[in-house]
mmCIF file of C-alpha atoms in Angstrom:
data_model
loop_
_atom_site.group_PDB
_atom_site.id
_atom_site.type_symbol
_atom_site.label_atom_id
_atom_site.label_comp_id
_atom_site.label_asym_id
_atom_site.label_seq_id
_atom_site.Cartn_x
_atom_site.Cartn_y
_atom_site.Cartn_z
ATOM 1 C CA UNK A 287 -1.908 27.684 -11.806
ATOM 2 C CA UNK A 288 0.300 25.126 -13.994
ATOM 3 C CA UNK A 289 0.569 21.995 -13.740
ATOM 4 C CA UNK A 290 3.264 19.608 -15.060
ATOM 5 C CA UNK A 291 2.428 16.040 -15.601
ATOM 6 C CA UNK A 292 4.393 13.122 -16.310
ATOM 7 C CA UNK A 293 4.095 9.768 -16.227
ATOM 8 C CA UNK A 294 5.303 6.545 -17.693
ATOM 9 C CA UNK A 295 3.234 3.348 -17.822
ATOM 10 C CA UNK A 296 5.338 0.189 -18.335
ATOM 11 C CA UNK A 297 2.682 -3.390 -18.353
ATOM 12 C CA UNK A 298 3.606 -6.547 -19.316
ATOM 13 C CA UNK A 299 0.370 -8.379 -21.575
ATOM 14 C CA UNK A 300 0.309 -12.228 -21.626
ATOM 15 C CA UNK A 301 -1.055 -12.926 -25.110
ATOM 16 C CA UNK A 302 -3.043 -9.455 -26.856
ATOM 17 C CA UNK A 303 -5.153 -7.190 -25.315
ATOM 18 C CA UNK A 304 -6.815 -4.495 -26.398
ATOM 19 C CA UNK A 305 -5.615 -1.421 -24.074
ATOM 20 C CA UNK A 306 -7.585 1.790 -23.459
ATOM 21 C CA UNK A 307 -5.815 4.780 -22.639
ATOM 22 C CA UNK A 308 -7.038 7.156 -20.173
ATOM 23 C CA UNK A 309 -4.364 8.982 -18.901
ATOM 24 C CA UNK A 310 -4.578 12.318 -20.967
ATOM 25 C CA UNK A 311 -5.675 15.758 -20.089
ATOM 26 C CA UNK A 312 -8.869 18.059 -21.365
ATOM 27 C CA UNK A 313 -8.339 20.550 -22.668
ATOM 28 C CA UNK A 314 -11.535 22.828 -21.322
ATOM 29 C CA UNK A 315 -12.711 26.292 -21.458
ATOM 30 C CA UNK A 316 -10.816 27.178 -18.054
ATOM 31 C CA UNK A 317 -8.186 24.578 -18.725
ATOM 32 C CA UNK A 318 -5.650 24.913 -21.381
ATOM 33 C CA UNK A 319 -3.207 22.673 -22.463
ATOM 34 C CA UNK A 320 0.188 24.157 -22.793
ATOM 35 C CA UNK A 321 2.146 21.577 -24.345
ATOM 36 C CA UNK A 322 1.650 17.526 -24.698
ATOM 37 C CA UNK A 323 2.487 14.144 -25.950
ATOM 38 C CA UNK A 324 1.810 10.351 -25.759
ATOM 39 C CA UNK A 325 4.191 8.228 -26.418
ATOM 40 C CA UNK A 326 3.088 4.410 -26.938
ATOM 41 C CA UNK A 327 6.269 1.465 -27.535
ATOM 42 C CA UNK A 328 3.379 -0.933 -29.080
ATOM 43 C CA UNK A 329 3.100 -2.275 -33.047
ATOM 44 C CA UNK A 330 -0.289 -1.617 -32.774
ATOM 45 C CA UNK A 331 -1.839 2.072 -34.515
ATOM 46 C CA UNK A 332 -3.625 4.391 -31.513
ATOM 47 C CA UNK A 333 -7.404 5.091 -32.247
ATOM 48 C CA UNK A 334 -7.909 8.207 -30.479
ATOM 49 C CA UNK A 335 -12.210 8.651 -29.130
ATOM 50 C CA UNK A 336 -13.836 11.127 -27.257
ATOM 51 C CA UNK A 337 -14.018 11.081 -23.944
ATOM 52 C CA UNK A 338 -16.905 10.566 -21.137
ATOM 53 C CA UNK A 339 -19.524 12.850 -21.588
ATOM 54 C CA UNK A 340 -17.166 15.159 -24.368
ATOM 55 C CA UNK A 341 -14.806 15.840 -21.918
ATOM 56 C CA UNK A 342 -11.111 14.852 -23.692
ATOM 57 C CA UNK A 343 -9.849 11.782 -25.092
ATOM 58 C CA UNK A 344 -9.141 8.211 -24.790
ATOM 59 C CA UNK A 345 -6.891 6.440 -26.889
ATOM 60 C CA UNK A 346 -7.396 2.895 -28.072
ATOM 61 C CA UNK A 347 -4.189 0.730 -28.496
ATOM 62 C CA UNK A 348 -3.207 -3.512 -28.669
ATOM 63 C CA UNK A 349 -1.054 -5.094 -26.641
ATOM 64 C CA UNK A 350 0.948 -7.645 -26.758
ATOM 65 C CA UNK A 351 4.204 -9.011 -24.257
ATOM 66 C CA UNK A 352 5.614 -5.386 -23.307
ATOM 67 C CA UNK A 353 3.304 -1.905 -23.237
ATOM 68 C CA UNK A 354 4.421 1.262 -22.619
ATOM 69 C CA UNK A 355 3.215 4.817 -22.907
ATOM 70 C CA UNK A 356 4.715 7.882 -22.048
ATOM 71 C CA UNK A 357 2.517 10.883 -21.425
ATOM 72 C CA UNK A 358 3.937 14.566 -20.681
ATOM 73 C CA UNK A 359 1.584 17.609 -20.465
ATOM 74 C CA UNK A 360 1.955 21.126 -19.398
ATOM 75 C CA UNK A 361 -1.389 22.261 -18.364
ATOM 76 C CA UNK A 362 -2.427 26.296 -17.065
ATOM 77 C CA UNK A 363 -5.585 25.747 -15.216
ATOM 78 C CA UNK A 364 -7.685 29.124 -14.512
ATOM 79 C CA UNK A 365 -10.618 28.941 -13.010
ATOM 80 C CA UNK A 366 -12.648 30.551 -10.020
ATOM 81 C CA UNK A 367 -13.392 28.524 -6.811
ATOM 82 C CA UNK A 368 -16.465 27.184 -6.427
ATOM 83 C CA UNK A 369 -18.716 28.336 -3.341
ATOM 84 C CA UNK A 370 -19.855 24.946 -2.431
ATOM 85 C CA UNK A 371 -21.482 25.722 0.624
ATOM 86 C CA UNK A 372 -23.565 28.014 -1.203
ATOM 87 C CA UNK A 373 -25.673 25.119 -2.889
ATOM 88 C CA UNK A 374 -28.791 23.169 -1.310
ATOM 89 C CA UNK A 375 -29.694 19.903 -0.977
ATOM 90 C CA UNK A 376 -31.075 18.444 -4.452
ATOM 91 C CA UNK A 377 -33.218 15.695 -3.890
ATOM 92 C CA UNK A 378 -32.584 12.341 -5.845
ATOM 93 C CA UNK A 379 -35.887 12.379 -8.074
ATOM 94 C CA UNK A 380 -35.040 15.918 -9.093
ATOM 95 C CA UNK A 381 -31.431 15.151 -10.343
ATOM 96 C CA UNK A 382 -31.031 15.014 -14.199
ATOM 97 C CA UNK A 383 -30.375 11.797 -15.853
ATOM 98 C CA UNK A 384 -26.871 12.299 -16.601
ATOM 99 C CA UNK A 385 -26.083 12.845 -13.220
ATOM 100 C CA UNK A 386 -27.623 9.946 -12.058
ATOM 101 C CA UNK A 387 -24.182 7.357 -13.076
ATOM 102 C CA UNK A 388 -22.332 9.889 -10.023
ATOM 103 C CA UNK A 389 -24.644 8.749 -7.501
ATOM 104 C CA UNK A 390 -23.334 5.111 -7.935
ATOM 105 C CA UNK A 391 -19.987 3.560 -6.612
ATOM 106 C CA UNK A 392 -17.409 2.459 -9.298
ATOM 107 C CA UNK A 393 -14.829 0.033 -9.717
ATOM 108 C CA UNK A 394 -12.400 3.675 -9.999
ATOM 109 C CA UNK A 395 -14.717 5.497 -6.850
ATOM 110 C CA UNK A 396 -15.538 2.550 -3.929
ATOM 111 C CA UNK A 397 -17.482 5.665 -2.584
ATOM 112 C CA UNK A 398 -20.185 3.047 -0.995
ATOM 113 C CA UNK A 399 -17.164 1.671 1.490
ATOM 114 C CA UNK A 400 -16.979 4.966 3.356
ATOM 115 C CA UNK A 401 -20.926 5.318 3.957
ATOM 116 C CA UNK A 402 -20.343 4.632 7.387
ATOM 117 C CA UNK A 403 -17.065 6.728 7.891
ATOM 118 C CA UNK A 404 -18.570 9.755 6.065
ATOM 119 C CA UNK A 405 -22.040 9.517 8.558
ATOM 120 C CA UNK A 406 -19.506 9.311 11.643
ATOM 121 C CA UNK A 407 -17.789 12.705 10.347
ATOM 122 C CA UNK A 408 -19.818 14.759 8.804
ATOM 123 C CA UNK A 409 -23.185 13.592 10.341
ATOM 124 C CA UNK A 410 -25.971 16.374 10.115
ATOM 125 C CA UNK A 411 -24.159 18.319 7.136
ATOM 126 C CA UNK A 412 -26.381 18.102 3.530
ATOM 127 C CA UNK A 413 -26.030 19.874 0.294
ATOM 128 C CA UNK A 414 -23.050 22.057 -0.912
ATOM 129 C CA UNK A 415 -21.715 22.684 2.929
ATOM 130 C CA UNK A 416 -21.632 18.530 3.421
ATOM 131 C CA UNK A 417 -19.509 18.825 -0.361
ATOM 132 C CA UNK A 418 -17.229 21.676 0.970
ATOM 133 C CA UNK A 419 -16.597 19.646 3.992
ATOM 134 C CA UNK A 420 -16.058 16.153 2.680
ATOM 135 C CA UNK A 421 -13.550 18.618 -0.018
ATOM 136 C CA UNK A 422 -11.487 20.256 2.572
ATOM 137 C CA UNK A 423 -11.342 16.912 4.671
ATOM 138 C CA UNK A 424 -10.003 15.135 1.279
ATOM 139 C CA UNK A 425 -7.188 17.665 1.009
ATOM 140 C CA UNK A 426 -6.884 18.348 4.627
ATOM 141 C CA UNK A 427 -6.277 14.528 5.410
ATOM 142 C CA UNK A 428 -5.264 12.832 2.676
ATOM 143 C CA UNK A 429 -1.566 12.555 0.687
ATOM 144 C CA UNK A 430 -1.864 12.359 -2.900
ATOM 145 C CA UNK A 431 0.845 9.817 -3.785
ATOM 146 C CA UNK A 432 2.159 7.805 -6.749
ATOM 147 C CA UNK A 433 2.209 3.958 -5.815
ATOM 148 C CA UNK A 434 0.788 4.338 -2.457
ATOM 149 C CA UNK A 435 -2.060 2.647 -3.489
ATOM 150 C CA UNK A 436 -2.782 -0.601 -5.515
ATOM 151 C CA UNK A 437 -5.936 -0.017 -7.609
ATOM 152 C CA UNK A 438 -7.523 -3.168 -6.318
ATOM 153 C CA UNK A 439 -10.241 -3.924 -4.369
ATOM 154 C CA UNK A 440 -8.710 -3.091 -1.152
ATOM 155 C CA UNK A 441 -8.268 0.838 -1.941
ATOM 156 C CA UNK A 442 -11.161 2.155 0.196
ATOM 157 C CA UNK A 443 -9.866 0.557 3.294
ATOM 158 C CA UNK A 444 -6.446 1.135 2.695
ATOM 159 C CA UNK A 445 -6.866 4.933 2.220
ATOM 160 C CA UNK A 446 -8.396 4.647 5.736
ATOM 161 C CA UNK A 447 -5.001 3.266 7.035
ATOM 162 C CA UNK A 448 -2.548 5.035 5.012
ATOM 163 C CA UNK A 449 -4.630 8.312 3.977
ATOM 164 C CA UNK A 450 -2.541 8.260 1.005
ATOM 165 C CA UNK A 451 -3.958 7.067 -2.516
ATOM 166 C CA UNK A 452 -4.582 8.471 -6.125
ATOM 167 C CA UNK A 453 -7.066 10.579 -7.680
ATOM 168 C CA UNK A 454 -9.929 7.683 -7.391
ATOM 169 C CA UNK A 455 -9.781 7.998 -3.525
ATOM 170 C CA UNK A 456 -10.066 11.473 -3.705
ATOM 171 C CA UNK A 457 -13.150 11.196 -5.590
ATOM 172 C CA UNK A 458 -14.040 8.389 -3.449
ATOM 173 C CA UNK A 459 -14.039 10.129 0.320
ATOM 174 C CA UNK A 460 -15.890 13.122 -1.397
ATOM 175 C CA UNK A 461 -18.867 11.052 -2.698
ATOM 176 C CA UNK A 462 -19.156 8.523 0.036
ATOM 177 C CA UNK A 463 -22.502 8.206 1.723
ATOM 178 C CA UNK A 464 -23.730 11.506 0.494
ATOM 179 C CA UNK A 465 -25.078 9.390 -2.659
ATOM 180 C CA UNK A 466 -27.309 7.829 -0.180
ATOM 181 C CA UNK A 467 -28.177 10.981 2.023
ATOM 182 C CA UNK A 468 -27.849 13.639 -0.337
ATOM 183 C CA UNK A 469 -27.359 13.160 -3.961
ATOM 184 C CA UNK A 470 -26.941 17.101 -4.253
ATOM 185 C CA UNK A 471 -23.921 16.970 -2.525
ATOM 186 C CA UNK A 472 -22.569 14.671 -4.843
ATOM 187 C CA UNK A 473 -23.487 16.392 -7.639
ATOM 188 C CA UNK A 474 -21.796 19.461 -6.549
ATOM 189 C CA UNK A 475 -18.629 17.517 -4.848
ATOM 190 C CA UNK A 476 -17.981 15.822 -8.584
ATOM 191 C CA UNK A 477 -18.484 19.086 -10.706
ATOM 192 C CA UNK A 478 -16.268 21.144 -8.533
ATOM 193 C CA UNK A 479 -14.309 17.517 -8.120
ATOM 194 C CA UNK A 480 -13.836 16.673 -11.909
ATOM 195 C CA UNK A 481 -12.770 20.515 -12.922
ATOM 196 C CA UNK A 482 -10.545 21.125 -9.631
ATOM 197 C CA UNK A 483 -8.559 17.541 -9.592
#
């Protein structure tokens, strides 16, 4: 599969801010990128830095008045499906450390504000079949729109009303409540989630 991505960020900075970029794609093992470029209107030199946990880059900027970047990116993306339902249940004390961070809610993945949603749905399901199921309700239900969602606090409830939102609400309604019921699930959901979004 290919993907083309393009998007144009246009912020207006009262006084200077330092600005982190996080808008690129990684290039992976099953993920290559085709072709690619950032584009930043800003005085201020980029500082490029590794991304969480290897994966990619960030970029580092400063801001000041107007800031835009403009990021374009052909990316071929081959890799096999993951058998979700396949995986058990993984107990929380058994989960390794750097897995632990996925279990939490975010300011980026309010998964903790569909706890109650999630148990109402998928009630009874654990593991990597609860994971498959919270996936295919994500993509079954849910519109993945530009602008149809804020970023502010009010994004879990508003995905609720307008099942539309951006990639943090996908992540979101795949993690909710299973970090309190079944940590396994969420471990599975965000490493099929982070290399299939």
């Amino acid at each position: 599969m290919r993907l083309s991505i393009d998007v144009r960020l246009d912020y207006g900075i009262t006084g200077d801010a330092d600005v982190l970029l996080q808008i690129e794609a990684a290039a992976m093992a099953d993920q290559t990128i085709e072709s690619e470029s950032l584009t930043l209107w800003s005085d201020s030199p980029i500082r490029a830095v590794r991304g969480e946990d290897g994966i990619g880059q960030r970029c580092w900027s400063r801001g000041h008045g107007r800031f835009t970047a403009e990021y374009k990116v052909i990316v071929a993306v081959n890799r096999e499906r993951v058998q979700l339902e396949l995986y058990p249940a993984t107990p929380p004390r058994m989960l390794d450390g750097e897995l632990t961070p996925y279990l939490m809610p975010s300011r980026y993945c309010p998964s903790d504000r569909f706890e109650g949603f999630v148990a109402r749905e998928f009630g009874g399901l654990e593991g990597g079949p609860l994971a498959a199921a919270l996936t295919e309700w994500v993509y079954q239900s849910l519109d993945y729109r530009c602008g149809s969602s804020s970023g502010g606090d009010d994004r879990a409830r508003y995905v609720r009303v307008a099942l539309g939102g951006v990639s943090g609400l996908f992540a979101s309604a795949r993690v909710a409540r299973a970090s309190g019921r079944d940590p396994g699930a969420v471990r599975v959901g965000l490493c099929a989630g982070r290399r299939s979004a």
